[in-house]
mmCIF file of C-alpha atoms in Angstrom:
data_model
loop_
_atom_site.group_PDB
_atom_site.id
_atom_site.type_symbol
_atom_site.label_atom_id
_atom_site.label_comp_id
_atom_site.label_asym_id
_atom_site.label_seq_id
_atom_site.Cartn_x
_atom_site.Cartn_y
_atom_site.Cartn_z
ATOM 1 C CA MET P 1 129.715 120.610 165.994
ATOM 2 C CA THR P 2 129.392 120.538 162.578
ATOM 3 C CA ILE P 3 127.682 117.073 163.793
ATOM 4 C CA ILE P 4 125.474 118.008 165.833
ATOM 5 C CA ALA P 5 124.158 121.009 163.266
ATOM 6 C CA TRP P 6 123.698 118.223 160.317
ATOM 7 C CA VAL P 7 122.031 115.931 162.414
ATOM 8 C CA LEU P 8 119.843 118.965 163.077
ATOM 9 C CA ILE P 9 118.996 120.286 160.199
ATOM 10 C CA THR P 10 118.498 116.370 158.630
ATOM 11 C CA VAL P 11 115.839 115.921 161.721
ATOM 12 C CA LEU P 12 114.398 119.354 160.643
ATOM 13 C CA PHE P 13 113.688 118.028 157.022
ATOM 14 C CA VAL P 14 112.406 114.938 158.241
ATOM 15 C CA LEU P 15 109.799 116.324 159.873
ATOM 16 C CA ALA P 16 109.042 118.662 156.607
ATOM 17 C CA PHE P 17 108.332 115.573 154.785
ATOM 18 C CA VAL P 18 106.249 113.983 157.858
ATOM 19 C CA GLY P 19 104.575 116.738 157.384
ATOM 20 C CA LEU P 20 103.431 115.223 154.004
ATOM 21 C CA ILE P 21 101.404 112.706 155.953
ATOM 22 C CA TYR P 22 100.261 114.537 159.184
ATOM 23 C CA PRO P 23 99.608 118.131 157.801
ATOM 24 C CA ILE P 24 99.250 119.427 160.689
ATOM 25 C CA ILE P 25 103.048 119.699 160.388
ATOM 26 C CA PRO P 26 104.096 123.176 159.161
ATOM 27 C CA SER P 27 106.132 121.738 156.090
ATOM 28 C CA SER P 28 107.626 124.707 154.806
ATOM 29 C CA VAL P 29 108.445 125.579 158.228
ATOM 30 C CA PHE P 30 110.708 123.132 158.924
ATOM 31 C CA LEU P 31 112.206 123.640 155.443
ATOM 32 C CA ILE P 32 112.918 127.741 156.429
ATOM 33 C CA ALA P 33 114.713 126.147 159.539
ATOM 34 C CA GLY P 34 117.250 124.008 158.171
ATOM 35 C CA TYR P 35 118.540 126.373 155.998
ATOM 36 C CA LEU P 36 118.444 128.942 159.044
ATOM 37 C CA ILE P 37 120.345 126.356 161.085
ATOM 38 C CA TYR P 38 122.972 126.087 158.276
ATOM 39 C CA GLY P 39 123.349 129.831 157.937
ATOM 40 C CA TRP P 40 123.602 130.432 161.567
ATOM 41 C CA MET P 41 126.052 127.281 161.965
ATOM 42 C CA PHE P 42 127.877 128.052 159.426
ATOM 43 C CA SER P 43 127.371 130.932 156.866
ATOM 44 C CA PHE P 44 124.831 132.668 155.151
ATOM 45 C CA GLU P 45 126.546 133.193 151.600
ATOM 46 C CA PRO P 46 125.483 130.336 150.105
ATOM 47 C CA LEU P 47 122.374 131.137 150.503
ATOM 48 C CA THR P 48 122.214 134.038 148.399
ATOM 49 C CA TRP P 49 119.072 136.505 147.707
ATOM 50 C CA VAL P 50 118.514 134.409 144.948
ATOM 51 C CA PHE P 51 118.218 130.827 146.837
ATOM 52 C CA TRP P 52 115.666 132.431 149.149
ATOM 53 C CA VAL P 53 113.347 133.913 146.315
ATOM 54 C CA ILE P 54 113.508 130.243 144.711
ATOM 55 C CA GLN P 55 112.825 128.719 147.558
ATOM 56 C CA GLY P 56 109.958 131.696 148.534
ATOM 57 C CA ILE P 57 108.249 131.000 145.292
ATOM 58 C CA LEU P 58 108.152 127.031 145.888
ATOM 59 C CA VAL P 59 106.826 127.786 149.750
ATOM 60 C CA ILE P 60 104.248 129.100 148.228
ATOM 61 C CA LEU P 61 103.628 126.769 145.758
ATOM 62 C CA LEU P 62 102.981 124.190 147.982
ATOM 63 C CA TYR P 63 100.468 125.940 149.966
ATOM 64 C CA VAL P 64 98.565 126.985 146.400
ATOM 65 C CA THR P 65 99.118 122.895 145.694
ATOM 66 C CA ASP P 66 97.301 121.976 148.954
ATOM 67 C CA TYR P 67 94.418 124.172 148.348
ATOM 68 C CA ALA P 68 94.308 123.117 144.898
ATOM 69 C CA SER P 69 94.369 119.969 144.805
ATOM 70 C CA ASN P 70 91.577 119.564 147.403
ATOM 71 C CA PHE P 71 89.505 121.836 145.680
ATOM 72 C CA TYR P 72 89.777 120.411 142.112
ATOM 73 C CA GLY P 73 89.437 116.748 143.612
ATOM 74 C CA VAL P 74 86.088 117.677 144.937
ATOM 75 C CA LYS P 75 84.855 120.171 142.275
ATOM 76 C CA LYS P 76 85.705 117.532 139.466
ATOM 77 C CA ARG P 77 83.164 115.450 140.883
ATOM 78 C CA GLY P 78 80.727 118.020 141.854
ATOM 79 C CA GLY P 79 80.790 118.157 145.428
ATOM 80 C CA SER P 80 80.250 120.989 147.544
ATOM 81 C CA LYS P 81 81.971 123.698 149.851
ATOM 82 C CA HIS P 82 80.670 121.544 152.611
ATOM 83 C CA ALA P 83 82.524 118.995 151.382
ATOM 84 C CA ILE P 84 86.112 120.818 150.831
ATOM 85 C CA TRP P 85 85.520 121.709 154.542
ATOM 86 C CA GLY P 86 84.565 117.758 155.501
ATOM 87 C CA SER P 87 87.889 116.975 153.271
ATOM 88 C CA THR P 88 89.966 119.580 155.404
ATOM 89 C CA ILE P 89 88.642 118.649 158.882
ATOM 90 C CA GLY P 90 89.088 114.593 157.734
ATOM 91 C CA LEU P 91 93.006 115.353 156.231
ATOM 92 C CA LEU P 92 93.659 117.094 159.985
ATOM 93 C CA VAL P 93 91.733 114.396 162.301
ATOM 94 C CA GLY P 94 92.317 111.129 160.093
ATOM 95 C CA PRO P 95 96.336 110.350 160.996
ATOM 96 C CA PHE P 96 95.490 110.776 164.841
ATOM 97 C CA ILE P 97 92.184 108.825 164.968
ATOM 98 C CA ILE P 98 93.535 105.859 162.633
ATOM 99 C CA PRO P 99 97.337 106.813 162.237
ATOM 100 C CA VAL P 100 98.859 105.661 158.818
ATOM 101 C CA ILE P 101 95.972 104.873 157.120
ATOM 102 C CA GLY P 102 93.544 107.465 158.348
ATOM 103 C CA ILE P 103 95.303 110.488 156.106
ATOM 104 C CA LEU P 104 93.737 108.535 153.350
ATOM 105 C CA ILE P 105 90.436 107.532 154.827
ATOM 106 C CA GLY P 106 89.482 111.128 156.583
ATOM 107 C CA PRO P 107 89.249 113.097 153.977
ATOM 108 C CA PHE P 108 86.939 110.650 152.402
ATOM 109 C CA VAL P 109 85.515 110.069 155.013
ATOM 110 C CA GLY P 110 84.824 113.654 155.435
ATOM 111 C CA ALA P 111 83.928 115.030 152.100
ATOM 112 C CA ILE P 112 81.585 112.049 151.689
ATOM 113 C CA VAL P 113 80.030 113.522 155.433
ATOM 114 C CA GLY P 114 80.065 116.867 154.374
ATOM 115 C CA GLU P 115 78.684 116.358 150.780
ATOM 116 C CA LEU P 116 75.659 114.302 152.787
ATOM 117 C CA LEU P 117 75.085 117.160 154.969
ATOM 118 C CA HIS P 118 74.150 119.468 151.756
ATOM 119 C CA GLN P 119 72.490 117.023 149.926
ATOM 120 C CA LYS P 120 70.619 115.598 151.930
ATOM 121 C CA GLY P 121 71.028 111.913 151.381
ATOM 122 C CA ASP P 122 71.964 111.536 147.714
ATOM 123 C CA PHE P 123 74.960 108.894 149.475
ATOM 124 C CA LYS P 124 76.264 108.167 145.269
ATOM 125 C CA GLN P 125 76.788 111.273 144.807
ATOM 126 C CA ALA P 126 78.758 112.206 147.965
ATOM 127 C CA VAL P 127 80.869 108.694 147.217
ATOM 128 C CA ARG P 128 81.662 110.226 144.231
ATOM 129 C CA VAL P 129 82.864 113.300 145.678
ATOM 130 C CA GLY P 130 84.508 110.844 148.461
ATOM 131 C CA ILE P 131 86.890 109.495 145.960
ATOM 132 C CA GLY P 132 87.442 112.872 144.244
ATOM 133 C CA SER P 133 88.530 114.552 147.189
ATOM 134 C CA LEU P 134 90.765 111.085 147.937
ATOM 135 C CA LEU P 135 92.669 111.543 144.206
ATOM 136 C CA GLY P 136 93.178 115.366 144.850
ATOM 137 C CA PHE P 137 94.770 114.814 148.235
ATOM 138 C CA ILE P 138 96.915 111.991 146.825
ATOM 139 C CA GLY P 139 98.212 113.692 143.577
ATOM 140 C CA GLY P 140 98.611 116.905 145.821
ATOM 141 C CA THR P 141 100.675 115.158 148.116
ATOM 142 C CA THR P 142 102.938 113.498 145.025
ATOM 143 C CA VAL P 143 103.279 117.004 143.807
ATOM 144 C CA LYS P 144 104.331 118.020 146.874
ATOM 145 C CA LEU P 145 106.574 115.551 147.665
ATOM 146 C CA ILE P 146 108.703 116.447 144.121
ATOM 147 C CA ILE P 147 108.319 119.793 145.821
ATOM 148 C CA GLN P 148 109.640 119.771 148.511
ATOM 149 C CA ALA P 149 112.573 117.009 147.434
ATOM 150 C CA GLY P 150 113.552 120.046 144.833
ATOM 151 C CA MET P 151 113.918 122.303 147.956
ATOM 152 C CA VAL P 152 115.833 120.601 149.893
ATOM 153 C CA ILE P 153 118.190 118.839 146.993
ATOM 154 C CA TYR P 154 118.780 122.906 145.404
ATOM 155 C CA PHE P 155 119.860 123.324 149.206
ATOM 156 C CA LEU P 156 122.302 120.207 149.355
ATOM 157 C CA VAL P 157 123.658 121.728 145.722
ATOM 158 C CA LYS P 158 123.909 125.005 147.622
ATOM 159 C CA VAL P 159 125.656 124.438 150.594
ATOM 160 C CA LEU P 160 127.432 121.268 148.825
#
């Protein structure tokens, strides 16, 4: 039973990291599910209230990072709300249209299309906004990777 539990926990953690590439996957839900499975299969004793508060704060930080990185990347380049929406839609759709590379192309193209709809034809500005969206996404994903890795490491330190 121990091996099955750890395999399940590991699969959930891996799915959480896949969520960095496919944002439709709720990473934080899979991390928390891994913690709960550990508690049910072994013990909740090492998972103190301090553990849950820290994890909760980090989950909130994941969501804030997601929003802030996209918003900052687009706004820094003078983008509109249309570009932010286009980037977000591209981020969700891109990986399914063009696997792997779509995660980079989707927000870029989405921001350009959104900005073109708003600016009515200023292609040069739209490309600048698309680049800002891409840079914001890459920066945000890097920060989220670090946060998620920290969450898993903290969990492992508490239980091992």
